Coordinates of C-alpha atoms in Angstrom, one line a residue:
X1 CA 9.3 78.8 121.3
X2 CA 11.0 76.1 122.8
X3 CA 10.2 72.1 122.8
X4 CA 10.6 71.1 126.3
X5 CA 11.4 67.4 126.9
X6 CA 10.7 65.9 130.6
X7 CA 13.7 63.3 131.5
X8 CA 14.5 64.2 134.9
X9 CA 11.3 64.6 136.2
X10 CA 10.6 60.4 135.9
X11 CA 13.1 60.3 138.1
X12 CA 11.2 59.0 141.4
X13 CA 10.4 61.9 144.1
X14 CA 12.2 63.5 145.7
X15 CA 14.6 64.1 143.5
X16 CA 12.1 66.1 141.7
X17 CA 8.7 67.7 142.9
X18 CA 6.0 69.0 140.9
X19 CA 5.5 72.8 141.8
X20 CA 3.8 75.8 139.8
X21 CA 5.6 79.7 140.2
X22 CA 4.1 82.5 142.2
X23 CA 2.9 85.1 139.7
X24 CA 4.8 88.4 140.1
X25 CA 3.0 92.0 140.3
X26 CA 4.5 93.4 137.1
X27 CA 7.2 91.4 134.9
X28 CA 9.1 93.4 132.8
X29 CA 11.8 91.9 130.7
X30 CA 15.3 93.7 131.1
X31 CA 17.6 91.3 128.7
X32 CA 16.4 88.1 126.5
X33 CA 19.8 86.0 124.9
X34 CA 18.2 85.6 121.6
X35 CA 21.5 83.5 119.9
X36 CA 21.4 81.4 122.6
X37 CA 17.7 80.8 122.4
X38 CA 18.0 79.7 118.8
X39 CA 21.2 77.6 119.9
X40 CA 18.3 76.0 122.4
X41 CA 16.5 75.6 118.8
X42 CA 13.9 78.5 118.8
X43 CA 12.8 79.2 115.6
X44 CA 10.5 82.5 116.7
X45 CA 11.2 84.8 119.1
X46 CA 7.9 86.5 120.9
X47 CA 7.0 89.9 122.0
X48 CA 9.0 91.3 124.6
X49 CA 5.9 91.0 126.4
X50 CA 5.2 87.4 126.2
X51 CA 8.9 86.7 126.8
X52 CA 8.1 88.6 130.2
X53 CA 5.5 86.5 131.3
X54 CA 7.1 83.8 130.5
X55 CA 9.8 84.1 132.2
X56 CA 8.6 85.7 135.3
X57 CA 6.7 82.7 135.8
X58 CA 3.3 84.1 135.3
X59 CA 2.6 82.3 131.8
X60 CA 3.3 79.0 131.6
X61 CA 5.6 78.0 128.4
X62 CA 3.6 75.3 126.2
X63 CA 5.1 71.9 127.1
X64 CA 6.7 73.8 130.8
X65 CA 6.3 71.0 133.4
X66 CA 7.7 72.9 136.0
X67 CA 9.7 71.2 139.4
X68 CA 11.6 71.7 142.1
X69 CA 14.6 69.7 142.5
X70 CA 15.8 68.1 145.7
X71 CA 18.9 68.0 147.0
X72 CA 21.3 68.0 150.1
X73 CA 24.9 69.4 151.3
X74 CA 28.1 70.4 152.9
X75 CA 27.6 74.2 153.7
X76 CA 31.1 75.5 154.5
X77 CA 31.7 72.2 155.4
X78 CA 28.5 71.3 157.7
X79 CA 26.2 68.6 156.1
X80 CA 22.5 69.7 155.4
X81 CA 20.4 66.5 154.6
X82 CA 18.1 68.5 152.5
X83 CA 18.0 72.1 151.2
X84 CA 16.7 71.4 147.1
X85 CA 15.6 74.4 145.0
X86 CA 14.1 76.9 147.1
X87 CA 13.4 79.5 144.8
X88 CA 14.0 78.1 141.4
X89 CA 11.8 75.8 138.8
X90 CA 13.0 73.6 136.2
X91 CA 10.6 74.0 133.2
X92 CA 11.9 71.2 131.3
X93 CA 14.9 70.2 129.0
X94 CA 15.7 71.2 125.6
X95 CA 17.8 69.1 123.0
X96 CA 20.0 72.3 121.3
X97 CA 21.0 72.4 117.7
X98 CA 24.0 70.4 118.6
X99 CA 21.5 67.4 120.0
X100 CA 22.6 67.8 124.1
X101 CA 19.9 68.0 126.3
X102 CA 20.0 70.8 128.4
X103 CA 18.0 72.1 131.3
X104 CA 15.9 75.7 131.5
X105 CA 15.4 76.8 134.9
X106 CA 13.6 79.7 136.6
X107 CA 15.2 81.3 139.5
X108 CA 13.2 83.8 142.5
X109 CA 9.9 82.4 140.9
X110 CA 8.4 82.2 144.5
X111 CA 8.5 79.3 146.7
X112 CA 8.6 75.4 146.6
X113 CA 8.6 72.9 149.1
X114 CA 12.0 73.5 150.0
X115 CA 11.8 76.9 150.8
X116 CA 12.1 76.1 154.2
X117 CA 10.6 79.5 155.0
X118 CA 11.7 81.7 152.4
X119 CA 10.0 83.9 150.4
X120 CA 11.5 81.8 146.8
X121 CA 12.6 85.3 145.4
X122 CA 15.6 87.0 144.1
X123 CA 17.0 90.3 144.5
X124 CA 17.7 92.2 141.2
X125 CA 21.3 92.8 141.8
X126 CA 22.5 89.0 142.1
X127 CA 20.2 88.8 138.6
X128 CA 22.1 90.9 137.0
X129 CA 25.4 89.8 138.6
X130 CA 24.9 86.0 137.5
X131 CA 23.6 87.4 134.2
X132 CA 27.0 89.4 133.6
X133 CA 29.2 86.6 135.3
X134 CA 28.5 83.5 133.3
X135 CA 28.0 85.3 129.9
X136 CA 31.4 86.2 130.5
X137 CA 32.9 82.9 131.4
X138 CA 31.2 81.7 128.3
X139 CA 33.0 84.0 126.1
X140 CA 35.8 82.6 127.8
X141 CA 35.5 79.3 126.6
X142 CA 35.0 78.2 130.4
X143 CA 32.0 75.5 131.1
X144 CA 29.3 77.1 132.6
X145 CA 25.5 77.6 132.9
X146 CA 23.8 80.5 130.8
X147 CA 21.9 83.3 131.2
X148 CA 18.9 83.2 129.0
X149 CA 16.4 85.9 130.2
X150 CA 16.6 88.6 132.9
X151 CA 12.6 89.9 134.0
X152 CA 11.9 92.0 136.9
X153 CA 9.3 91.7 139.2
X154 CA 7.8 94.7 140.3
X155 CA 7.9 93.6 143.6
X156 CA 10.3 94.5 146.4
X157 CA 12.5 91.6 148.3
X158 CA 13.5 91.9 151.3
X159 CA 17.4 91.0 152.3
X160 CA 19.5 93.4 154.0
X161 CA 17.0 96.0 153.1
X162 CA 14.2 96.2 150.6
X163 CA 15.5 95.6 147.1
X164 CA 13.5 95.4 143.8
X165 CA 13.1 91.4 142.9
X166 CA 13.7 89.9 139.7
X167 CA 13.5 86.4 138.0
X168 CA 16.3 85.0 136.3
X169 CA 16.3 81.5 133.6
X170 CA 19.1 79.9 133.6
X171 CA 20.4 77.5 131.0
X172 CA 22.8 74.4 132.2
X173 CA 23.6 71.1 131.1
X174 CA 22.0 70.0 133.9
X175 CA 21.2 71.2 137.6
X176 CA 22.6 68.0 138.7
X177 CA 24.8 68.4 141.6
X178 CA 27.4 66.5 143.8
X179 CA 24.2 67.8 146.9
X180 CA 22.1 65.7 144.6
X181 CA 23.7 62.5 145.4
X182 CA 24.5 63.4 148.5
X183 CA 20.4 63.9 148.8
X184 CA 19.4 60.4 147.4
X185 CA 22.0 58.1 149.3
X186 CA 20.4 60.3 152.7
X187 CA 17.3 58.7 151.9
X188 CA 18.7 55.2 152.0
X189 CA 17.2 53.9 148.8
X190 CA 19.8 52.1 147.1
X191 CA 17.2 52.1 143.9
X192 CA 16.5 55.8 143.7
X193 CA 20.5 56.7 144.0
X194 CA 21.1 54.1 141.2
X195 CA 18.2 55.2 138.9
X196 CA 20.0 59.2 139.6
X197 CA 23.7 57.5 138.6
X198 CA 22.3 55.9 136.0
X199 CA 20.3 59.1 134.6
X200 CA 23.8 60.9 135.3
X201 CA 25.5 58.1 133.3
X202 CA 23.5 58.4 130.2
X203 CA 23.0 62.2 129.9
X204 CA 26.6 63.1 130.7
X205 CA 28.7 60.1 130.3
X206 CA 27.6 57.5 127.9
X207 CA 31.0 56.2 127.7
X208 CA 30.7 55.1 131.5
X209 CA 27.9 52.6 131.0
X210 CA 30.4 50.2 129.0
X211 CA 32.9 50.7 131.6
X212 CA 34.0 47.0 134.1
X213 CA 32.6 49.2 136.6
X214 CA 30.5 52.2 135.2
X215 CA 29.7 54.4 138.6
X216 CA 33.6 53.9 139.4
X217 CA 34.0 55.4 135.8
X218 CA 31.2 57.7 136.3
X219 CA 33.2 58.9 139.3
X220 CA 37.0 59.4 137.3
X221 CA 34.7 61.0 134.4
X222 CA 33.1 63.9 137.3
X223 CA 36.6 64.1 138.8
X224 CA 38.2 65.1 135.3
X225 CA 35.7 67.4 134.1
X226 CA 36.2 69.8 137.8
X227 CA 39.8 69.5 137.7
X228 CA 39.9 70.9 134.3
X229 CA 37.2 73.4 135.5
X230 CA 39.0 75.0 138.4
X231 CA 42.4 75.2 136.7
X232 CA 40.0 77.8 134.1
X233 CA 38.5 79.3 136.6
X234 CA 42.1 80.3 138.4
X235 CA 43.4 81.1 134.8
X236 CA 41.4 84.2 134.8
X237 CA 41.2 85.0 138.4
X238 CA 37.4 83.6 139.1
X239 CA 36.4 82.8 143.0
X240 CA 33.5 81.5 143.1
X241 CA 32.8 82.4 147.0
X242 CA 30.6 79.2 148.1
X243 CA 32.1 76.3 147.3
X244 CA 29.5 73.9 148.5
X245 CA 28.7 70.4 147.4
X246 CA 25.4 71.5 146.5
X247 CA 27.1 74.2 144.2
X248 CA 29.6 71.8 142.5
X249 CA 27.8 70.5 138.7
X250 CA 28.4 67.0 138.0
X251 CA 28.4 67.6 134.6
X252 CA 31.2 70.1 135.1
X253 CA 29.9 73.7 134.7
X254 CA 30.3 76.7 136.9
X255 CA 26.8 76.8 138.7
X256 CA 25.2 79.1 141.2
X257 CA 27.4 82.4 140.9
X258 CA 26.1 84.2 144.0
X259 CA 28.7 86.1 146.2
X260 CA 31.5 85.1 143.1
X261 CA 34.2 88.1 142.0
X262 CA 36.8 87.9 140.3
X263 CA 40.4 88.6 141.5
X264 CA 42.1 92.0 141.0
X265 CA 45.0 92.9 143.1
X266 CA 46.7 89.7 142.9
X267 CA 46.3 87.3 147.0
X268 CA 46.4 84.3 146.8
X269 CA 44.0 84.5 149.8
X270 CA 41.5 86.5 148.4
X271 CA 38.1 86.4 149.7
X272 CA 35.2 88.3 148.4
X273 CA 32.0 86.7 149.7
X274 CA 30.9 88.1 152.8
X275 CA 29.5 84.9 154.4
X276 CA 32.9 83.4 154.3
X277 CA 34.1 84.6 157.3
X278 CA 36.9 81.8 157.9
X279 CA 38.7 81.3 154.3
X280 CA 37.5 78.8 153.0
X281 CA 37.5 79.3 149.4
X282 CA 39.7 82.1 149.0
X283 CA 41.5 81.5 146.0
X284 CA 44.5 79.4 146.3
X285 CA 42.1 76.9 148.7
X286 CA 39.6 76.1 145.3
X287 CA 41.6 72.8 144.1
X288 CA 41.4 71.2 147.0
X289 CA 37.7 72.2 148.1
X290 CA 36.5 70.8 144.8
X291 CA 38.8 67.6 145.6
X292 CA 37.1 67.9 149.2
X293 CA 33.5 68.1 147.6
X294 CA 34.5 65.0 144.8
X295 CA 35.7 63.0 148.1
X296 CA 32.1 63.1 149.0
X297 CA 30.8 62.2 145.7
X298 CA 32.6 59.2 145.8
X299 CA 31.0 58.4 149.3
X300 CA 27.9 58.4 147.7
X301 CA 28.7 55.8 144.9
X302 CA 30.1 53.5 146.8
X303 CA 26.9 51.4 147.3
X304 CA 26.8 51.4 143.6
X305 CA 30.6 50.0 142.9
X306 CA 32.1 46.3 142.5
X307 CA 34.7 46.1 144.7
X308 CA 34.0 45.5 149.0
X309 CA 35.3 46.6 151.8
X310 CA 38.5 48.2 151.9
X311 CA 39.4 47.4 148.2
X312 CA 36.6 49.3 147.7
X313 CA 37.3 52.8 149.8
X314 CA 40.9 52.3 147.9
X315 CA 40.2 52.2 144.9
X316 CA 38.2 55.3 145.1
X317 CA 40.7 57.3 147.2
X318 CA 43.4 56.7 144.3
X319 CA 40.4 58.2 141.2
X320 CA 40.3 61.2 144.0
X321 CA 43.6 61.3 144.5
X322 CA 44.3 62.0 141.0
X323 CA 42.6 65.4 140.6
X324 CA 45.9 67.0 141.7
X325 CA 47.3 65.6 138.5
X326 CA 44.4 66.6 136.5
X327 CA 44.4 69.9 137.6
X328 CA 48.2 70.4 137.9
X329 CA 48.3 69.2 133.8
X330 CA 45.7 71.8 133.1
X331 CA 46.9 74.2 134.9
X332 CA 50.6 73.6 133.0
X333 CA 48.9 74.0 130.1
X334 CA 46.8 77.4 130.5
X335 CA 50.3 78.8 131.9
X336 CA 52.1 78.3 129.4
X337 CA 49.2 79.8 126.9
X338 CA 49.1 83.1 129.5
X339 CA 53.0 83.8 129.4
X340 CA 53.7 82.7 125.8
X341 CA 55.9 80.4 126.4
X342 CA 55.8 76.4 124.4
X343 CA 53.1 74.2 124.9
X344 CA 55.8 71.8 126.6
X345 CA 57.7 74.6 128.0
X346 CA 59.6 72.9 131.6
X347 CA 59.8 76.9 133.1
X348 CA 55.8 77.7 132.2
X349 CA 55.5 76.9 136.8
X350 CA 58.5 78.3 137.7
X351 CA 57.6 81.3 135.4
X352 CA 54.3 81.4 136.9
X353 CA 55.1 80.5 140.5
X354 CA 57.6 83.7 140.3
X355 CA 55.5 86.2 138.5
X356 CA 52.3 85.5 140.8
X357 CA 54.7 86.7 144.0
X358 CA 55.8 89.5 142.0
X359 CA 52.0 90.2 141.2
X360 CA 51.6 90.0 145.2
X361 CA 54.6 91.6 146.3
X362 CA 53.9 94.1 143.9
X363 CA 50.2 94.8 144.1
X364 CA 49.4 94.1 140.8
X365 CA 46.4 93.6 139.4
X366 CA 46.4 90.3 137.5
X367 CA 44.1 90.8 134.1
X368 CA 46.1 94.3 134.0
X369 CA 49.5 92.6 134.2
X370 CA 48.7 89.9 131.5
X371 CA 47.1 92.0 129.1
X372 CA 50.0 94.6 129.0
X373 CA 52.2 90.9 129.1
X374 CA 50.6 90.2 125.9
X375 CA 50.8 93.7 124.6
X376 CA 54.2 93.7 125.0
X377 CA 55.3 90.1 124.4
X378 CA 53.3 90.7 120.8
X379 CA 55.3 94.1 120.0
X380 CA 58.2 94.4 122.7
X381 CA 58.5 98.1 122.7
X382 CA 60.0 100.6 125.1
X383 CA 56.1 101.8 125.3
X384 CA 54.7 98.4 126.4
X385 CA 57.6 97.8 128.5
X386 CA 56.9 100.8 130.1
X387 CA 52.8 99.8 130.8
X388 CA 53.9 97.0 132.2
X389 CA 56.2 97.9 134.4
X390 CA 54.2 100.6 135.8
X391 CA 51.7 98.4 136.9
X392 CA 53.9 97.4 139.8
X393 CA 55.1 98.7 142.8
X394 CA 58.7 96.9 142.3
X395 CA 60.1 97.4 139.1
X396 CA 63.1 96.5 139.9
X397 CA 62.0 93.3 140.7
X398 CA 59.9 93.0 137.7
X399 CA 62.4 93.5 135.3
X400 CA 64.3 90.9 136.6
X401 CA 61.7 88.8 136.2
X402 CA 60.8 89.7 132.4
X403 CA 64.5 88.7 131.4
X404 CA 64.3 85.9 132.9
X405 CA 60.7 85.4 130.8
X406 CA 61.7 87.0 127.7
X407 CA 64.7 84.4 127.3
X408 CA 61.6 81.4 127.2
X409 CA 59.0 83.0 125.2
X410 CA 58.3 82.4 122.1
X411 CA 55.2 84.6 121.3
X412 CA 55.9 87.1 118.2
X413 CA 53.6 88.9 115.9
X414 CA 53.4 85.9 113.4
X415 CA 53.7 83.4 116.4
X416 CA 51.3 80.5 116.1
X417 CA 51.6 80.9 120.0
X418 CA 50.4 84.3 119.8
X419 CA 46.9 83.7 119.4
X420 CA 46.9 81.3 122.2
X421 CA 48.6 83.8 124.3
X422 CA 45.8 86.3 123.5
X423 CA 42.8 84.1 123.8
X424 CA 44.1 83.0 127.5
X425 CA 44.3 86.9 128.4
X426 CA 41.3 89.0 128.5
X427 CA 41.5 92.5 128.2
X428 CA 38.1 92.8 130.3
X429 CA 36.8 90.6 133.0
X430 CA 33.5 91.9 135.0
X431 CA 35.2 93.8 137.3
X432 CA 33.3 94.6 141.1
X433 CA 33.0 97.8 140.6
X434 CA 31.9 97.9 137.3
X435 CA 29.3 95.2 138.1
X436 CA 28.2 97.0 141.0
X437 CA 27.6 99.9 139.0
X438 CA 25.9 98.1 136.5
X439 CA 23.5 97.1 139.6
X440 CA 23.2 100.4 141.4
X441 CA 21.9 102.2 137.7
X442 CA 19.5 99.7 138.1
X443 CA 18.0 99.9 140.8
X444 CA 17.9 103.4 139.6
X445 CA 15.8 102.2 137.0
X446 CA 18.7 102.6 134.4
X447 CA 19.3 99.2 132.8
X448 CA 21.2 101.1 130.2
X449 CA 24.8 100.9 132.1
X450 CA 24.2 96.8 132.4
X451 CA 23.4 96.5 128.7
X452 CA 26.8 98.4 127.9
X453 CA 28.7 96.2 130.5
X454 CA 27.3 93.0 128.8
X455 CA 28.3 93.5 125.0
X456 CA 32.1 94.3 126.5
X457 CA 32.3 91.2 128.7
X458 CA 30.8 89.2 125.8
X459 CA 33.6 90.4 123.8
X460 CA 36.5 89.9 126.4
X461 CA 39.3 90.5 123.7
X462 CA 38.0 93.9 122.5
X463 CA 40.2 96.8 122.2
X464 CA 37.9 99.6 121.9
X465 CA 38.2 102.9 123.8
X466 CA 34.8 101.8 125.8
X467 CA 36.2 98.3 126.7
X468 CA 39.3 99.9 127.7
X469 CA 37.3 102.2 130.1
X470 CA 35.3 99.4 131.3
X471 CA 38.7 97.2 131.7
X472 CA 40.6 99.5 134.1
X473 CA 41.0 98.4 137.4
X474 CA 39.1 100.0 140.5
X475 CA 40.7 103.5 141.9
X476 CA 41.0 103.4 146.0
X477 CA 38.1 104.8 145.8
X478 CA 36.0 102.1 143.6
X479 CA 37.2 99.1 145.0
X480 CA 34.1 96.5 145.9
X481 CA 35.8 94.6 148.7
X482 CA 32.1 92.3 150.0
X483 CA 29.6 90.6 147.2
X484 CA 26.6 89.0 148.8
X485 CA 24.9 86.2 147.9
X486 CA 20.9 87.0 147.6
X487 CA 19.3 84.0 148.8

């Protein structure tokens, strides 16, 4: 079905280790992305059956070479010197219709050599959670990794309790990570960290190699594809929930969604995950954790670069040092996409700054309060104003705000701003409790609620009466306040 190519794995070990999956008991397939495996350039698709055993793990794939992939790093800000994929396999890379390579991955296949002790499977419910997650962010236009099969196992995993296992392949651009460098410059070998950068270089950023000094330009490239990232991510109210270097893609996706949510009363302290205890990467703290994680990137290539000594250190502070600018641009821009206002507009952060502490102050949820900002901003009526306003626990305070707005924006029905305005505000976002749902059918045995959930967040602008079910916010009584992460 698909051609499998083998780049990374002549890459010298450890970076990757040859390892077979553990055959599940009884693989069943629950969801196969069929347009993206023609993207990936399948011509057939097989029996649901086949597709099952391959992707559990317990078929090989003709040309599959599969390998576990080493790497280290910073857990909530403690440095591991090697964790590597515990429970997933990369089966190869593909070259897709557009001619990028791009890497197909098992996850909860059973163990590898850096299992350290785990039993290398996955749960159902972060499955299907990752499944829903980046799907969605891909509708969104927001660089991520891709869901391309969902099988369960027939087996039970143990985590908190017993839980029916499933395996999961994942579709990225790479499995590259900053942990990956951070893994070959703890082994010491200036060669194998050079033959990784240069890998990086020509798989992701061809443009560096011609560069004065192409690892310094390797390193601006990697800092400009993350600030852009996270300024998406924020846009729509994504925390990812584990921030660590070995979860940050050099090649600039959203990887390993785990304990991730996505904000709905509006906090700029918002913390889902329940392993982070202290903060860490609540919402407002993502910028400068992924500036954190990038500042230890750039440790790692500094064997690699021209300059010495303190030149050196300098001159990569100052490329680190410019993801607040990055960001801050692309952040400027989605703002003034989300309130309507000119591409150029000088009050799309004021505007911004305001209406986020009225969305606070207020309890508002945030993909509520910009879809009924669109709604109304597209046909200003007394009924729209009237949504909107009751989304708020100070309207008062709102209203001031919207004449304030209204006096900027420049969105109308015929606008060519409108459609811009639109595209940066879902009506739908996978919502906790909805995704929770979704899992708890499930395990149930009823896959049916998950398959509904997935053609609406696939379709994040739809209007229909089912989206607009599966859009409204949690009731007291809904609200998913923890997400776990699986492993």
């Amino acid at each position: 079905m698909l051609s499998f190519e083998h780049l990374y794995s002549t890459l010298p070990e450890p970076l990757w280790v040859a390892t077979q999956a553990t055959p599940v008991a009884q693989p069943e397939l629950i969801a196969f992305n069929a347009p993206l495996a023609h993207e990936l350039g399948a011509k057939e698709i097989p029996d649901s059956e086949t597709l099952a055993l391959w992707f559990s793990g317990n078929q090989p794939m003709p040309e599959a070479k599969p390998g576990a992939l080493g790497y280290a790093g910073h857990q909530f800000g403690n440095f591991v010197p090697q964790l590597g994929d515990g429970r997933a396999l990369l089966l190869g890379e593909v070259i897709d219709q557009n001619g990028v390579r791009r890497d197909v991955q098992l996850k909860g296949s059973g163990r590898t050599p850096f299992s350290r002790g785990g039993d290398g499977r996955s749960p159902l419910g972060p499955v299907l959670r990752e499944y829903l997650v980046s799907e969605f962010m891909a509708a969104m236009g927001i660089p991520t990794t891709r869901a391309l099969a969902a099988v369960t196992s027939g087996e039970r995993v143990v985590r908190q309790m017993a839980e029916p296992g499933a395996v999961f392949t994942r579709v990225a651009s790479s499995h590259i990570r900053v942990g990956t460098f951070q893994f070959a410059a703890a082994q010491r070998d200036e060669v194998l960290l050079k033959a990784l950068a240069d890998h990086v270089i020509e798989r992701h950023y061809p443009e560096a190699a011609n560069a004065e000094d192409p690892y310094l330009a390797l390193l601006e490239a990697v800092v400009a594809r993350q600030a852009v990232l996270i300024a998406r991510w924020m846009s729509v109210g994504f925390i990812h929930g584990v921030m660590n270097t070995d979860n940050c893609s050099i090649a600039g996706e959203t990887i390993d969604y785990g304990p991730c949510a996505f904000m709905e009363q509006f906090d700029p302290q918002k913390v889902f995950s329940s392993i982070d205890q202290g903060k860490r990467y609540a919402f407002e703290n993502q910028p400068a954790i992924a500036q954190w994680n990038l500042a230890r990137f750039a440790e790692t290539l500094l064997p690699l670069m021209r300059e010495e000594g303190d030149a050196l250190v300098q001159q990569a502070t100052d490329v680190i040092r410019r993801f607040d600018t990055l960001f801050s641009a692309e952040q400027l821009r989605l703002h003034a996409d989300k309130l309507g206002l000119a591409a150029e507009s000088p009050q799309a952060a004021p505007l911004m700054e305001a209406l986020e502490s009225q969305m606070h102050q207020g309890r508002m949820d945030m993909t509520a309060t910009f879809d009924a900002l669109t709604h109304y901003a597209l046909s200003p009526s007394d009924e729209h104003r009237e949504a909107l306003l009751a989304l708020t626990t100070q309207p008062s305070e709102l209203t001031a705000w919207l004449e304030t707005w209204q006096a900027e924006q420049v969105v109308s029905q015929d606008s060519p701003r409108s459609a811009a305005m639109r595209s940066a505000n879902p009506v739908i976002i996978p919502r906790n409790h909805r995704v929770q749902e979704a899992i708890d059918a499930a395990y149930d045995g009823d896959f049916a609620p998950f398959h509904t959930l997935l053609a609406v967040v696939t379709k994040p602008f739809d209007e229909s009466v089912e989206a607009r079910r599966l859009a409204a916010p949690a009731t007291e009584n809904e609200q998913v306040l923890r997400t776990f992460c699986g492993t």
